[in-house]
Tab-separated table of C-alpha atoms in Angstrom:
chain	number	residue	atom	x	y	z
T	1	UNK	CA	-32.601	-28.483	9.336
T	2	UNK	CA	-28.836	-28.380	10.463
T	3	UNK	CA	-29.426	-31.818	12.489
T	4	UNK	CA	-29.898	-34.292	9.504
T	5	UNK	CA	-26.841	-33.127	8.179
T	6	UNK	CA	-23.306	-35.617	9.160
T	7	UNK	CA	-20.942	-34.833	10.998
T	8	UNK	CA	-18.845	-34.448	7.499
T	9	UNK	CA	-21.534	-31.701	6.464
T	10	UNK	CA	-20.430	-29.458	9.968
T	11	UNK	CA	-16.767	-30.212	9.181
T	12	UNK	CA	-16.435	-28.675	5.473
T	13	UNK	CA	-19.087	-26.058	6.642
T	14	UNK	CA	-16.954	-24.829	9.489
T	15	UNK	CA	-13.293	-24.901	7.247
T	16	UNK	CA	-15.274	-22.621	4.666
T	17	UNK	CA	-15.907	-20.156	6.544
T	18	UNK	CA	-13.988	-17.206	5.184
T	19	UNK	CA	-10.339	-16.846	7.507
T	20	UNK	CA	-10.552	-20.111	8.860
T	21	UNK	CA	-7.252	-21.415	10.191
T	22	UNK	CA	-6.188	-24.450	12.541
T	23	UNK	CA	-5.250	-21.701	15.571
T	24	UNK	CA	-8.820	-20.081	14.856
T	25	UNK	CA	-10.534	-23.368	14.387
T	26	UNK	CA	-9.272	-23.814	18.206
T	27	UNK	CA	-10.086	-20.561	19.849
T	28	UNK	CA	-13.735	-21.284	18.672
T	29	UNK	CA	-14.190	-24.760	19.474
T	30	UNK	CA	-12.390	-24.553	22.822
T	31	UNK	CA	-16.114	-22.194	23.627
T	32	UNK	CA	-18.039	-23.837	21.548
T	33	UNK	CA	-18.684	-28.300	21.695
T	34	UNK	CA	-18.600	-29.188	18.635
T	35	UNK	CA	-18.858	-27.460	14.825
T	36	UNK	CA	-22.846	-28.630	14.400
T	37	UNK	CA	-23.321	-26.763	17.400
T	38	UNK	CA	-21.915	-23.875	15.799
T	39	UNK	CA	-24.049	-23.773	13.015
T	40	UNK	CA	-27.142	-25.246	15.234
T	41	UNK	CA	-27.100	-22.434	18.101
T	42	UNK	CA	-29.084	-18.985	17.989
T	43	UNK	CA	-26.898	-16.191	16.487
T	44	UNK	CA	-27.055	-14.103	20.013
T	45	UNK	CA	-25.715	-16.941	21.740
T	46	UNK	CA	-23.263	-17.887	19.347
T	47	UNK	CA	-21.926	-14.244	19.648
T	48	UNK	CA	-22.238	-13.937	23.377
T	49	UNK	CA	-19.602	-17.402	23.595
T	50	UNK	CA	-17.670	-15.878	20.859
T	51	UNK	CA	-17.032	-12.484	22.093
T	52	UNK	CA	-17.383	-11.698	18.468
T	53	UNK	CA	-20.172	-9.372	16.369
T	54	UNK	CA	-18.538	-11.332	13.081
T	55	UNK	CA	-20.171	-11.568	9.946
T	56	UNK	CA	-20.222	-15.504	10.203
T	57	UNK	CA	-22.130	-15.702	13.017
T	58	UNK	CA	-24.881	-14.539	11.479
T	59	UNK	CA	-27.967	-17.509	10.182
T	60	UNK	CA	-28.089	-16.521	6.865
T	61	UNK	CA	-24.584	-16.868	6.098
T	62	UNK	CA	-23.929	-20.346	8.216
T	63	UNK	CA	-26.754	-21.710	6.684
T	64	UNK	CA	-25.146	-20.650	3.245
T	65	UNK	CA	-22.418	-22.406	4.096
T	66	UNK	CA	-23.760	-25.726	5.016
T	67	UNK	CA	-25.612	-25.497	1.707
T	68	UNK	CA	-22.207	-25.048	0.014
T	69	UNK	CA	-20.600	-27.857	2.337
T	70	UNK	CA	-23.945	-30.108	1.470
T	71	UNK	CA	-23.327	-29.556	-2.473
T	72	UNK	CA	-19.534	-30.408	-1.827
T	73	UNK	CA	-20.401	-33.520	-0.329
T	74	UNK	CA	-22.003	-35.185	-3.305
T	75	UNK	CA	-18.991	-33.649	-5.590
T	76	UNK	CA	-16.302	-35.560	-3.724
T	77	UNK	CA	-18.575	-38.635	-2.842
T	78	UNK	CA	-19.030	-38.868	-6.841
T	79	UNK	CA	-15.441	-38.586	-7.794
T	80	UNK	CA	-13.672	-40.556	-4.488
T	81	UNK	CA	-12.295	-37.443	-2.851
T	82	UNK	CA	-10.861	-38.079	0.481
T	83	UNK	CA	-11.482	-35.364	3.043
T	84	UNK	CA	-8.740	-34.734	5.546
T	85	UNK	CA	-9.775	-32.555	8.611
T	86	UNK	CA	-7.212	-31.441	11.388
T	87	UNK	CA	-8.340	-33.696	13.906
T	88	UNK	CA	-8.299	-36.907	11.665
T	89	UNK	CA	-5.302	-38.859	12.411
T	90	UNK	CA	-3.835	-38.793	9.019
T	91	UNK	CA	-3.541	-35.133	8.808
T	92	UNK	CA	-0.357	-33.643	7.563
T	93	UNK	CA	1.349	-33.687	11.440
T	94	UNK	CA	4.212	-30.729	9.473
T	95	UNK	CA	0.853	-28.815	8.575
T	96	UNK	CA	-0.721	-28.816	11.962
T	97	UNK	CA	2.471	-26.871	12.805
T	98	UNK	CA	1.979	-24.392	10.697
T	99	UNK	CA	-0.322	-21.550	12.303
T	100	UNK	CA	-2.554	-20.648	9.097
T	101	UNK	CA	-2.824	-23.705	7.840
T	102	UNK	CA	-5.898	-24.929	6.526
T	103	UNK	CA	-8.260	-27.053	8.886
T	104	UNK	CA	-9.301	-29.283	6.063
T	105	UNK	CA	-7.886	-30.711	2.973
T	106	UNK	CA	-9.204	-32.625	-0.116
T	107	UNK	CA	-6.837	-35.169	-1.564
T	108	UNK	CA	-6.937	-37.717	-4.628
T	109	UNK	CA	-4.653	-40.228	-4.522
T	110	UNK	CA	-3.069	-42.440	-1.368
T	111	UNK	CA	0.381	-40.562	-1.278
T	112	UNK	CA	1.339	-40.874	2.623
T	113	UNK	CA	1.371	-36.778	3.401
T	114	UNK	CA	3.496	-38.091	7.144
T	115	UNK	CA	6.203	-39.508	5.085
T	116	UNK	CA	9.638	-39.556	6.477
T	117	UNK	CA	11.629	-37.222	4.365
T	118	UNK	CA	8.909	-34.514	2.404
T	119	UNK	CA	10.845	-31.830	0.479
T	120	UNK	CA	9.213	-28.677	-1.549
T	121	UNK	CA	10.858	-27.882	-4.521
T	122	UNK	CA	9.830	-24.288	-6.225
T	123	UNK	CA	10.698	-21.848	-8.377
T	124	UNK	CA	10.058	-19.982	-11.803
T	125	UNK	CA	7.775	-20.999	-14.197
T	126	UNK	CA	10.200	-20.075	-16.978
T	127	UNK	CA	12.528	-22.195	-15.593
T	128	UNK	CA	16.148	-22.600	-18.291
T	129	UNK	CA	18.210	-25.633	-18.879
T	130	UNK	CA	19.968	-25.071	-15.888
T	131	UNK	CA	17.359	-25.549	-13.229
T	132	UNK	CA	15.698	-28.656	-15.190
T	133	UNK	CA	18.751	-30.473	-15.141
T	134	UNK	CA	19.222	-29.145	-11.132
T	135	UNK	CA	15.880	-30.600	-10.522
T	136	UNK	CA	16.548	-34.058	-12.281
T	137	UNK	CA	19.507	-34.621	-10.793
T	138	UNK	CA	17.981	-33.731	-7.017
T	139	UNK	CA	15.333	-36.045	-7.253
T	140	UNK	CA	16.969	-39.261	-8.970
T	141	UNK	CA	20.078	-38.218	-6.068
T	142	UNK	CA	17.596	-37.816	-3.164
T	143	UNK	CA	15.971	-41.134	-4.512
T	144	UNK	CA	19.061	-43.371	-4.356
T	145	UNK	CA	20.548	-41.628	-1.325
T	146	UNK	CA	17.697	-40.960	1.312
T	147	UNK	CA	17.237	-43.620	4.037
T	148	UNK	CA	13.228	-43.832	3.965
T	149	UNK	CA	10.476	-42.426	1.965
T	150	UNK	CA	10.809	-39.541	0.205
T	151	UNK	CA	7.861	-37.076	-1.093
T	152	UNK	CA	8.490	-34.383	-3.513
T	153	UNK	CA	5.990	-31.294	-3.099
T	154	UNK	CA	5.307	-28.893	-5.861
T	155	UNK	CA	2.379	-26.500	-7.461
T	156	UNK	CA	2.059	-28.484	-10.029
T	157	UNK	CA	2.746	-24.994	-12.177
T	158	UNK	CA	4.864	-24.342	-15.406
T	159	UNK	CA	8.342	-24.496	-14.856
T	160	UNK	CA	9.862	-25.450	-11.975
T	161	UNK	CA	7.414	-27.040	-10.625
T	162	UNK	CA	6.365	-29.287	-13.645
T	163	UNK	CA	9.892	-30.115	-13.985
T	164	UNK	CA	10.086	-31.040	-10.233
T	165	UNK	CA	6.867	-33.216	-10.533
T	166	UNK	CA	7.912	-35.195	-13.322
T	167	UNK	CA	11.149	-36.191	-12.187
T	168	UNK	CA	9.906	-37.757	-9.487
T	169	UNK	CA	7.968	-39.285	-11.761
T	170	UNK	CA	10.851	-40.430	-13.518
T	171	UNK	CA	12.497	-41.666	-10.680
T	172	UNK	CA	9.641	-43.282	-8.986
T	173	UNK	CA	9.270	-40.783	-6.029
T	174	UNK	CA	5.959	-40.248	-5.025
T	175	UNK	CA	4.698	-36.096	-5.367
T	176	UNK	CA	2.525	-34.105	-4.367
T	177	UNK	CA	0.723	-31.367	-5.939
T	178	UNK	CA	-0.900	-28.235	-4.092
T	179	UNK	CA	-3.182	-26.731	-6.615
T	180	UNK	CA	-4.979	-23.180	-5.939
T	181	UNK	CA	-8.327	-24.633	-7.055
T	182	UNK	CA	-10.986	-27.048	-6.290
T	183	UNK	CA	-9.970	-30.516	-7.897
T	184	UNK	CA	-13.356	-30.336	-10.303
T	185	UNK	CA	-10.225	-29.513	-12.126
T	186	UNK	CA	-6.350	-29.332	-13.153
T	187	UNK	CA	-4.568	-25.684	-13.306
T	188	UNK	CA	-3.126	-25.366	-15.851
T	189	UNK	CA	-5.142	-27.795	-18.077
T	190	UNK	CA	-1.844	-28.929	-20.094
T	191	UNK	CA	-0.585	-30.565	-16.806
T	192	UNK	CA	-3.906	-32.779	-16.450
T	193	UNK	CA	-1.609	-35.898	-17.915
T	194	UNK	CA	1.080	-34.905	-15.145
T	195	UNK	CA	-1.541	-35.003	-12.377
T	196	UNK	CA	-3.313	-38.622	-13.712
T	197	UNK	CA	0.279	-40.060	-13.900
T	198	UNK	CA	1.331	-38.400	-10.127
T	199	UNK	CA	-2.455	-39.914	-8.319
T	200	UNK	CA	-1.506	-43.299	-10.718
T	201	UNK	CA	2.167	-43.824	-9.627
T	202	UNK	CA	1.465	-43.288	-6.068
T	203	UNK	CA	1.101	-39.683	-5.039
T	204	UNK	CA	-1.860	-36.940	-4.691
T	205	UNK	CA	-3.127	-34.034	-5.618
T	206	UNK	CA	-3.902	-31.803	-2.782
T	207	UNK	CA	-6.293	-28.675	-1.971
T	208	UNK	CA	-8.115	-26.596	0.411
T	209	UNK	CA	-10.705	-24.715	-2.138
T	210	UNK	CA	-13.739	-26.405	-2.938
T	211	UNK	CA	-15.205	-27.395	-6.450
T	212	UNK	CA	-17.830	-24.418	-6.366
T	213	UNK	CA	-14.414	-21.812	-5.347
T	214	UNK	CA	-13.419	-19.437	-8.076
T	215	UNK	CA	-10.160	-19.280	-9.072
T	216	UNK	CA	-8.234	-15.989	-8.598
T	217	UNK	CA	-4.556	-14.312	-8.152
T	218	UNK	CA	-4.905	-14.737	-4.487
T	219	UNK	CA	-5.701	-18.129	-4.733
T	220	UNK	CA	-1.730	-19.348	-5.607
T	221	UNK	CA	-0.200	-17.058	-3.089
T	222	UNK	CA	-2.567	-18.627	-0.590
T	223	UNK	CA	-1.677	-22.026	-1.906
T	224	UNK	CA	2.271	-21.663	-1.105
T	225	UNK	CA	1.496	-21.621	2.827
T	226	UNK	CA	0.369	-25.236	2.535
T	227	UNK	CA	3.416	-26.214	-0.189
T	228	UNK	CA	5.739	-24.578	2.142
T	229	UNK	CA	4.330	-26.626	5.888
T	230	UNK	CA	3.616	-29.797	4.118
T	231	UNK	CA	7.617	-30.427	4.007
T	232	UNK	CA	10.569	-30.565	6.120
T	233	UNK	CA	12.519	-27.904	3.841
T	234	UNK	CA	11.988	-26.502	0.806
T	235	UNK	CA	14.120	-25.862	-2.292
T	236	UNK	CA	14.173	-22.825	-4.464
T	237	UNK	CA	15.708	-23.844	-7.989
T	238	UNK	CA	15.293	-21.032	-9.872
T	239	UNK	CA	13.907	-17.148	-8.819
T	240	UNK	CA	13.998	-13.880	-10.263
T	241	UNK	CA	14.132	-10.529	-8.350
T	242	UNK	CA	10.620	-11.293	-7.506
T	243	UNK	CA	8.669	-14.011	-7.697
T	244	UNK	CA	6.284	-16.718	-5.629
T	245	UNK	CA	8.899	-18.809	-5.451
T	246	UNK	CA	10.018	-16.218	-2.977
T	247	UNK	CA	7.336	-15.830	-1.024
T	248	UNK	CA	7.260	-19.996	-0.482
T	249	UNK	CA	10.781	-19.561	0.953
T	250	UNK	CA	9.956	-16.783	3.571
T	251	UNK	CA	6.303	-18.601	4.949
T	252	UNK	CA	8.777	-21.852	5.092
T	253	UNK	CA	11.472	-19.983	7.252
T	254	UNK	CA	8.376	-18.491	9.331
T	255	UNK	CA	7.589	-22.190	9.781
T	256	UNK	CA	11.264	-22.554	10.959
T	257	UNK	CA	11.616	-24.786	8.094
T	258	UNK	CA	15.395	-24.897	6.422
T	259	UNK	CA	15.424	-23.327	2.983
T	260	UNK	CA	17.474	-24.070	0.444
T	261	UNK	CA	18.701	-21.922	-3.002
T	262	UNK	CA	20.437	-23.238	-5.739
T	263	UNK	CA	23.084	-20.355	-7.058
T	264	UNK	CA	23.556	-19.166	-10.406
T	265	UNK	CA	25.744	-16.782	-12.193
T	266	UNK	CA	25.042	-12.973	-11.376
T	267	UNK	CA	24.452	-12.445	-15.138
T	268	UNK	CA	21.444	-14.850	-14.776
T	269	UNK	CA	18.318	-13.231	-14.254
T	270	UNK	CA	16.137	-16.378	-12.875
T	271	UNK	CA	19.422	-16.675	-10.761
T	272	UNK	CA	19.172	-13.317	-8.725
T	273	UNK	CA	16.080	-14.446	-6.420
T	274	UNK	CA	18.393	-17.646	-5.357
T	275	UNK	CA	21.615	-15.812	-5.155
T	276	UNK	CA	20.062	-12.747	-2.837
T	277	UNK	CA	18.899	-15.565	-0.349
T	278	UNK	CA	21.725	-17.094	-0.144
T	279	UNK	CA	23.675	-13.708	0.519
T	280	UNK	CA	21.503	-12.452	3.059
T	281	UNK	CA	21.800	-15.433	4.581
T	282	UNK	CA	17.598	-16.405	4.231
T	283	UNK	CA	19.082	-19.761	2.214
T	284	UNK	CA	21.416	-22.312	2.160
T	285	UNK	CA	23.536	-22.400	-1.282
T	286	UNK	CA	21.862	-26.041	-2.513
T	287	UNK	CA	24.490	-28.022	-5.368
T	288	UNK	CA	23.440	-31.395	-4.794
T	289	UNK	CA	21.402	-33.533	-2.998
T	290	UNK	CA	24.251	-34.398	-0.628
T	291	UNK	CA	24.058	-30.937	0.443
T	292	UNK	CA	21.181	-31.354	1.654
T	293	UNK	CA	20.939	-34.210	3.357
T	294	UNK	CA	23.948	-33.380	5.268
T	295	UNK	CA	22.272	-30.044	5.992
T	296	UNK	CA	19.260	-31.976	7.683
T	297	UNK	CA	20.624	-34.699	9.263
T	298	UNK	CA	18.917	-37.337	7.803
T	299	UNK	CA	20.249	-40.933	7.166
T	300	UNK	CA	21.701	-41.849	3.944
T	301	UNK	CA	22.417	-45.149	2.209
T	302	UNK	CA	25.641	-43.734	0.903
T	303	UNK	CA	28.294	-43.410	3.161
T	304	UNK	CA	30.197	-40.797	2.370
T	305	UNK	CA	33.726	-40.976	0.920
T	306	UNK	CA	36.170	-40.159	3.315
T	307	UNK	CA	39.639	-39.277	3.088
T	308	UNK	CA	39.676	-37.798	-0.295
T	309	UNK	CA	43.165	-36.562	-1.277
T	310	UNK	CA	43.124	-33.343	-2.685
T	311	UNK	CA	45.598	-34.258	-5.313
T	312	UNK	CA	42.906	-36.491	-6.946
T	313	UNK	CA	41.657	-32.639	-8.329
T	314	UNK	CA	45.031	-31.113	-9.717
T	315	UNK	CA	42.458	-28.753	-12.015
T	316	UNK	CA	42.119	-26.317	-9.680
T	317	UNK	CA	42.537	-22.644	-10.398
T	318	UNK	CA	44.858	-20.408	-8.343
T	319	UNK	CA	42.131	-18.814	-6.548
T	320	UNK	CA	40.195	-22.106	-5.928
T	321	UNK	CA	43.661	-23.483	-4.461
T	322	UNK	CA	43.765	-20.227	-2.139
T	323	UNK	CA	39.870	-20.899	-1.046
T	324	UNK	CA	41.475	-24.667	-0.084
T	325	UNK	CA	44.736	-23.661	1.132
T	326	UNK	CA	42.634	-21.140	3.578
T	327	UNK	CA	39.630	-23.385	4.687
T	328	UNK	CA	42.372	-25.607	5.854
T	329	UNK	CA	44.263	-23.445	8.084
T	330	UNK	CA	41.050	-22.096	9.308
T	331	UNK	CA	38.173	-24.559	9.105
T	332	UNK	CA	34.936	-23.701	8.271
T	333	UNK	CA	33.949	-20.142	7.116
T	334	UNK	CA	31.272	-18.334	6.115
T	335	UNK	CA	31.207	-16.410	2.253
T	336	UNK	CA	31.743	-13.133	3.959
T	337	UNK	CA	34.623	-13.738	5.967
T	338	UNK	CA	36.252	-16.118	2.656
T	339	UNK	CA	35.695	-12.972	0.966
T	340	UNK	CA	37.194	-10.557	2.973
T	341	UNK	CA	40.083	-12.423	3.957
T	342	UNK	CA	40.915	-13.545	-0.046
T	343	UNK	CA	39.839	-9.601	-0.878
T	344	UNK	CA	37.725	-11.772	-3.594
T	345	UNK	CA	34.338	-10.256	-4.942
T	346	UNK	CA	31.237	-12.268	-3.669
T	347	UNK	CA	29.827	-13.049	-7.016
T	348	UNK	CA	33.672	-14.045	-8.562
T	349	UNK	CA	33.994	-16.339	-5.239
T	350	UNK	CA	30.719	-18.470	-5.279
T	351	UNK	CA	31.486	-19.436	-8.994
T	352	UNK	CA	34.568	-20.665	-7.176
T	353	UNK	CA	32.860	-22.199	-4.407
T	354	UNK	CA	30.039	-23.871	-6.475
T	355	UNK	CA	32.730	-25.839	-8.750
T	356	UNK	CA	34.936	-26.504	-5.416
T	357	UNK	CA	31.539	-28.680	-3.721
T	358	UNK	CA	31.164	-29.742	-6.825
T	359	UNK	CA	33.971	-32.081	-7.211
T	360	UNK	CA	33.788	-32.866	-3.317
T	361	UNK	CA	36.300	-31.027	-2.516
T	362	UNK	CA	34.071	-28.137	0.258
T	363	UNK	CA	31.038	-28.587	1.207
T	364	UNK	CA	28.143	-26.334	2.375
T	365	UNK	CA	26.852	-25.959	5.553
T	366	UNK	CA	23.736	-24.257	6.754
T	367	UNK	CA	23.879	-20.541	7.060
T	368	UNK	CA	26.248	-19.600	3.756
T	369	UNK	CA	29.287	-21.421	5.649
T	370	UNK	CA	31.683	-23.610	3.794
T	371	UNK	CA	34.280	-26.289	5.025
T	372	UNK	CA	37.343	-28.467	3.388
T	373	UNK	CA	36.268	-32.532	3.414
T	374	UNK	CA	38.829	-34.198	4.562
């Protein structure tokens, strides 16, 4: 009977129910006292509150689910699983922004998802030299730099995201992983070390499936709204034309989260992704982690150096010394108007640009725009 169940048993019940979000969640409980009621009252009632013939109002399926939510208990009692619904105080306060988000999450590990500073880094799972060494150097940077804690999100995927995860590792940065299964296990299996080591050293691994939930396709694009609202921005590293990575960056600017890209030659194909947000202007070119502080405002430990003299950098090439010799007389610019004004190709000019921030000589601002430090 649905009144010896806890209140627990209601809870997981209610987020399983097939297009469950926190904005739905509240529509139905603003008509309805409390989620055992839901699954407690007659089916003609429940629809008559509702204003809804729906599937899930229906006995046989609610009672299906509190089986499922009953079996799910025991799971997480047996392996310490903490279960974080949207009205605890501890949930993710950057998720309960987010419109879709999930209405319940199960975590392992005692990683602190309200952190000060929480940043998603993404990208391709066949991730080159280039965009591990990006990756190392942002974390170990944002580490030393960052006033506060600072949480690395990831998908805990091949690639990027691996190579996100364990640099925080390396650095002693606490991550998070968003997996697109129930934690009765690790996807993929060869990153089951990685995830021991992240719930060890201080961070969690994170879902909204359930232990009895198969895993599918849909499951990882699903999985990117949550790696996208747990953070403040996130970073794409590495993309191709097309890609998840992607898709992360778009849900994050829906969240009017700031996104990030890390450029790359033309040439480069896991470049092209990063490259086309930054040029339609759905990024912010990424170099360093200085960038991005500055970009978000936060408090560093490092002050800045000011007053740089430009002759400390006599290496510069004629066109670099135009891009100076301009930003100077005009302040600061955005990519298009640099280009049209030096009648220099887009793709020849952020080569240019990317070596000029660099050695500290520009720096990026939000919205593809680039000024001279002084």
């Amino acid at each position: 009977m649905t009144h010896a169940h806890p209140d627990i048993v209601f809870r997981m019940a209610f987020a399983g129910i097939r297009g469950m979000g926190y904005e739905l969640a509240q529509r139905i409980l603003d008509v309805i006292p409390s989620e055992k009621d839901f699954f407690s009252m007659p089916e003609r009632e429940l629809k008559a509150l509702t204003g809804s013939r729906s599937k899930v109002h229906e006995r046989k399926y609610r009672d299906e689910m509190l089986r499922k939510a009953e079996k799910e208990l025991q799971f997480v009692q047996e392996k310490n699983i903490k279960v974080v619904y949207y009205t605890d105080d501890d949930y993710p306060r950057r998720l309960a922004n987010a419109s879709d988000a999930p209405i319940l999450l199960y975590t392992i590990g005692q990683c602190n998802l309200n952190a000060k500073h929480v940043i998603s880094v993404v990208g391709t799972r066949r991730s080159t030299h280039y965009g591990a060494q990006f990756c190392d150097r942002l974390v170990s940077d944002l580490s030393t730099m960052l006033a506060g804690e600072v949480i690395i999100v990831s998908g805990l995927a091949y690639g990027t995201d691996i190579n996100a995860h364990r640099a925080a590792l390396k650095y002693n940065v606490p991550t998070v992983g968003v997996q697109a299964c129930g934690l009765n296990k690790i996807y993929p299996a060869e990153h089951r070390n990685d995830a021991a080591h992240i719930v060890q050293t201080g961070g969690a691994i994170v879902s909204d499936y359930t232990s009895q939930d198969e895993i599918h396709r849909g499951n990882f694009l699903a999985r990117n709204r949550i790696i996208a609202a747990l953070s403040d921005c996130t970073v794409v590293v590495e993309s191709a034309d097309k890609g998840g990575s992607l898709v992360t960056a778009n849900i994050a600017a829906s969240y009017s989260r700031d996104v990030f890209a890390l450029p790359g030659r033309v040439t480069d194909e896991f470049s092209k992704g990063c490259n086309r947000l930054i040029l339609n202007n759905q990024a912010a070119a990424i170099t360093c982690a200085e960038d991005l502080i500055r970009a978000m405002r936060w408090e560093s430990k490092e002050i800045p150096v000011q007053g740089k003299e430009l002759e400390l950098f006599p290496q510069l090439t004629a066109e670099q010394q135009s891009i100076v010799d301009f930003l100077r007389k005009q302040g600061d610019l955005h990519i298009n108007d640099l280009a049209s004004s030096l009648n220099v190709p887009i793709y020849r000019l952020m080569a240019s640009l990317v070596e000029l921030d660099t050695k500290g000589i520009i720096s990026t601002l939000p919205g593809c725009r680039y000024t001279l430090n002084r």
